[in-house]
Coordinates of C-alpha atoms in Angstrom, one line a residue:
Chain A
X27 CA 5.1 -17.3 -2.6
X28 CA 3.2 -15.3 0.0
X29 CA 0.5 -13.1 -1.3
X30 CA -3.0 -12.4 -2.4
X31 CA -4.6 -14.1 -5.4
X32 CA -7.6 -12.6 -7.2
X33 CA -9.2 -14.6 -10.0
X34 CA -10.0 -14.1 -12.8
X35 CA -8.2 -11.0 -13.9
X36 CA -10.9 -10.1 -16.4
X37 CA -14.5 -11.2 -16.1
X38 CA -17.5 -10.6 -18.4
X39 CA -21.1 -11.1 -17.4
X40 CA -24.5 -10.4 -18.9
X41 CA -26.7 -7.8 -17.1
X42 CA -28.9 -9.5 -14.5
X43 CA -26.5 -12.3 -13.6
X44 CA -24.9 -12.7 -10.3
X45 CA -21.1 -13.1 -10.3
X46 CA -18.6 -14.1 -7.6
X47 CA -15.1 -12.7 -7.4
X48 CA -12.5 -14.8 -5.7
X49 CA -9.9 -13.5 -3.1
X50 CA -7.4 -15.9 -1.5
X51 CA -4.5 -15.1 0.8
X52 CA -1.7 -17.0 2.4
X53 CA -0.3 -14.2 4.5
X54 CA -2.2 -15.4 7.6
X55 CA -3.8 -12.0 7.9
X56 CA -7.0 -11.7 10.0
X57 CA -8.5 -8.7 8.2
X58 CA -9.7 -8.7 4.6
X59 CA -11.3 -6.0 2.5
X60 CA -13.0 -5.4 -0.8
X61 CA -12.8 -2.1 -2.7
X62 CA -14.3 -0.9 -5.8
X63 CA -12.4 1.5 -8.2
X64 CA -14.0 3.3 -11.1
X65 CA -11.9 4.8 -13.9
X66 CA -9.9 7.8 -12.7
X67 CA -11.3 7.4 -9.2
X68 CA -10.1 6.5 -5.8
X69 CA -11.0 3.4 -3.8
X70 CA -14.4 2.9 -2.2
X71 CA -14.9 0.3 0.5
X72 CA -17.5 -2.4 -0.1
X73 CA -17.1 -4.8 2.8
X74 CA -14.5 -5.8 5.3
X75 CA -14.0 -8.7 7.7
X76 CA -11.7 -8.9 10.8
X77 CA -12.5 -12.4 11.7
X78 CA -13.9 -15.6 10.3
X79 CA -17.7 -15.7 10.2
X80 CA -18.0 -12.0 10.7
X81 CA -18.0 -9.0 8.3
X82 CA -19.2 -5.4 8.1
X83 CA -20.6 -3.2 5.4
X84 CA -18.4 -0.5 4.0
X85 CA -19.5 2.7 2.3
X86 CA -21.1 1.1 -0.8
X87 CA -22.4 -2.4 0.2
X88 CA -25.7 -2.2 -1.6
X89 CA -25.9 -4.8 -4.3
X90 CA -23.0 -6.8 -2.9
X91 CA -22.6 -9.8 -0.6
X92 CA -19.6 -11.5 1.1
X93 CA -18.8 -14.5 3.1
X94 CA -15.9 -15.4 5.4
X95 CA -16.0 -19.1 6.1
X96 CA -12.2 -19.5 6.1
X97 CA -9.5 -17.2 7.2
X98 CA -7.8 -17.5 3.8
X99 CA -10.8 -16.7 1.6
X100 CA -13.2 -13.8 1.2
X101 CA -15.3 -14.0 -1.9
X102 CA -17.4 -11.1 -3.1
X103 CA -20.7 -11.7 -5.0
X104 CA -21.9 -8.9 -7.2
X105 CA -25.7 -9.3 -7.4
X106 CA -28.2 -8.2 -10.1
X107 CA -29.3 -5.5 -7.6
X108 CA -26.0 -3.6 -8.2
X109 CA -26.9 -1.0 -10.8
X110 CA -23.6 -0.2 -12.2
X111 CA -21.3 -3.2 -11.6
X112 CA -18.7 -2.6 -14.3
X113 CA -15.5 -1.6 -12.3
X114 CA -12.1 -2.7 -11.1
X115 CA -12.4 -4.7 -7.9
X116 CA -9.5 -4.9 -5.4
X117 CA -9.1 -7.3 -2.5
X118 CA -6.8 -6.3 0.4
X119 CA -5.6 -7.8 3.7
X120 CA -3.9 -6.6 6.8
X121 CA -3.0 -8.0 10.2
X122 CA -4.7 -6.7 13.3
X123 CA -2.0 -4.2 14.0
X124 CA -3.2 -2.3 10.8
X125 CA 0.3 -1.2 10.1
X126 CA 0.0 -2.0 6.4
X127 CA -2.6 -3.1 3.9
X128 CA -1.6 -5.5 1.1
X129 CA -3.4 -5.6 -2.2
X130 CA -4.2 -8.2 -4.7
X131 CA -3.8 -7.6 -8.4
X132 CA -7.5 -6.9 -9.0
X133 CA -10.4 -8.2 -11.1
X134 CA -11.8 -6.1 -13.9
X135 CA -15.5 -6.9 -14.2
X136 CA -17.4 -5.8 -17.3
X137 CA -21.2 -6.3 -17.4
X138 CA -22.6 -6.3 -20.9
Chain B
X13 CA -14.7 11.0 10.7
X14 CA -11.2 10.4 9.5
X15 CA -10.3 11.8 6.0
X16 CA -7.4 12.3 3.6
X17 CA -7.1 15.1 1.2
X18 CA -4.6 15.1 -1.6
X19 CA -4.0 17.2 -4.8
X20 CA -6.0 15.4 -7.5
X21 CA -3.9 16.1 -10.5
X22 CA -3.1 15.1 -13.1
X23 CA 0.5 16.2 -12.6
X24 CA 2.7 16.2 -15.6
X25 CA 6.4 16.7 -15.3
X26 CA 9.5 16.3 -17.4
X27 CA 12.1 13.6 -16.6
X28 CA 14.5 14.7 -13.9
X29 CA 12.0 17.3 -12.4
X30 CA 11.2 17.6 -8.8
X31 CA 8.0 16.1 -7.5
X32 CA 5.7 17.2 -4.7
X33 CA 2.3 15.7 -4.1
X34 CA 0.6 17.3 -1.1
X35 CA -1.4 15.2 1.4
X36 CA -3.2 16.4 4.5
X37 CA -5.3 14.3 6.9
X38 CA -7.9 14.5 9.7
X39 CA -7.9 11.7 12.3
X40 CA -9.4 11.2 15.7
X41 CA -6.4 9.2 17.0
X42 CA -2.7 8.9 16.2
X43 CA -2.7 7.4 12.7
X44 CA 0.0 5.7 10.7
X45 CA 0.4 7.3 7.3
X46 CA 1.1 5.7 3.9
X47 CA 1.8 6.4 0.3
X48 CA 0.7 3.7 -2.2
X49 CA 1.4 3.5 -5.9
X50 CA -0.8 2.0 -8.6
X51 CA 0.5 1.2 -12.1
X52 CA -2.1 0.8 -14.9
X53 CA -4.2 -2.3 -14.5
X54 CA -2.6 -3.4 -11.3
X55 CA -3.3 -3.4 -7.6
X56 CA -1.9 -0.9 -5.1
X57 CA 1.7 -1.4 -3.8
X58 CA 3.0 0.2 -0.6
X59 CA 5.6 2.9 -1.5
X60 CA 6.5 4.1 2.0
X61 CA 5.0 4.6 5.5
X62 CA 5.5 6.5 8.8
X63 CA 4.0 5.4 12.1
X64 CA 4.7 8.4 14.3
X65 CA 5.2 12.2 14.3
X66 CA 8.5 13.3 12.7
X67 CA 9.2 9.9 11.2
X68 CA 10.4 10.0 7.6
X69 CA 9.4 7.2 5.3
X70 CA 11.6 6.6 2.1
X71 CA 11.8 4.2 -0.7
X72 CA 13.1 4.2 -4.4
X73 CA 14.0 7.9 -4.0
X74 CA 10.6 9.0 -2.7
X75 CA 10.3 10.5 0.8
X76 CA 7.5 11.8 3.1
X77 CA 7.7 13.2 6.6
X78 CA 4.9 12.8 9.1
X79 CA 4.1 16.3 10.3
X80 CA 1.6 16.2 13.2
X81 CA 1.6 20.0 13.7
X82 CA 0.4 20.6 10.1
X83 CA -1.3 17.2 9.7
X84 CA 0.5 16.6 6.5
X85 CA 2.4 13.8 4.8
X86 CA 3.6 15.3 1.5
X87 CA 5.3 13.0 -1.1
X88 CA 8.6 14.2 -2.7
X89 CA 11.2 12.9 -5.2
X90 CA 14.2 14.9 -6.3
X91 CA 14.3 13.6 -9.9
X92 CA 11.4 11.7 -11.5
X93 CA 11.8 9.2 -14.2
X94 CA 9.3 8.1 -16.9
X95 CA 8.9 4.8 -15.0
X96 CA 7.4 6.8 -12.1
X97 CA 4.3 7.5 -14.1
X98 CA 1.4 6.0 -12.0
X99 CA -1.4 7.0 -9.6
X100 CA -0.2 7.8 -6.1
X101 CA -2.6 7.4 -3.0
X102 CA -2.1 8.9 0.3
X103 CA -3.7 6.9 3.1
X104 CA -4.0 6.5 6.9
X105 CA -4.6 3.8 9.4
X106 CA -6.3 4.8 12.6
X107 CA -7.1 2.1 15.1
X108 CA -9.8 4.2 16.7
X109 CA -11.7 4.3 13.4
X110 CA -14.0 1.7 12.1
X111 CA -12.5 0.0 9.1
X112 CA -9.0 1.4 10.0
X113 CA -7.8 2.5 6.5
X114 CA -8.8 5.7 4.8
X115 CA -7.5 6.6 1.2
X116 CA -7.2 9.9 -0.6
X117 CA -8.7 10.2 -4.1
X118 CA -5.3 9.5 -5.8
X119 CA -3.0 11.7 -7.9
X120 CA -2.1 10.7 -11.4
X121 CA 1.5 11.5 -12.4
X122 CA 2.7 11.5 -15.9
X123 CA 6.5 11.9 -16.5
X124 CA 7.5 12.9 -20.1
X125 CA 10.9 12.0 -21.5

């Protein structure tokens, strides 16, 4: 099955702990993205990457970090510096024609 | 920079009613336009798209026409069903713009039986 996998679907962490969200794709897409969605809100771009070993900050990168060591993988770390980390996190991919963006099922992070 | 504006809702309709969700955009280049749908607790799914002026995207009874002269891409459906209840996002892809995809704020649709 081709697609995007995000794990886990639900994640709970204590305040002050770093947490890493997984995103894996087998679509052979070059570009990968992380978005944050708060209840009743739209999408806000955190980071994106168009090629392995390179990534750019989006609109709300503070308190987050990413890596892109493999084309298939784009993990997001939510650090303790992120003041309000509780949210729904979506990973997406596209090829470099940018004709469509594909989304994973999302991870709901709750910080207690 | 590029932007997408859409009616924020919520929109509440009775089953079989006609649906319109307005979307307008601002772009520096010649963008592709999209409608995505999000069901509760899930990721976004592409509903339809149009890549050039006057193109009509359609899927599952939904339609939208790329209107360059009015910079609009309004979503329509002739007869909504309860299963259409979801959040709908208008978006654009502009290769002349940084991260390439820009989303509107989303419109929540509730269809009552």
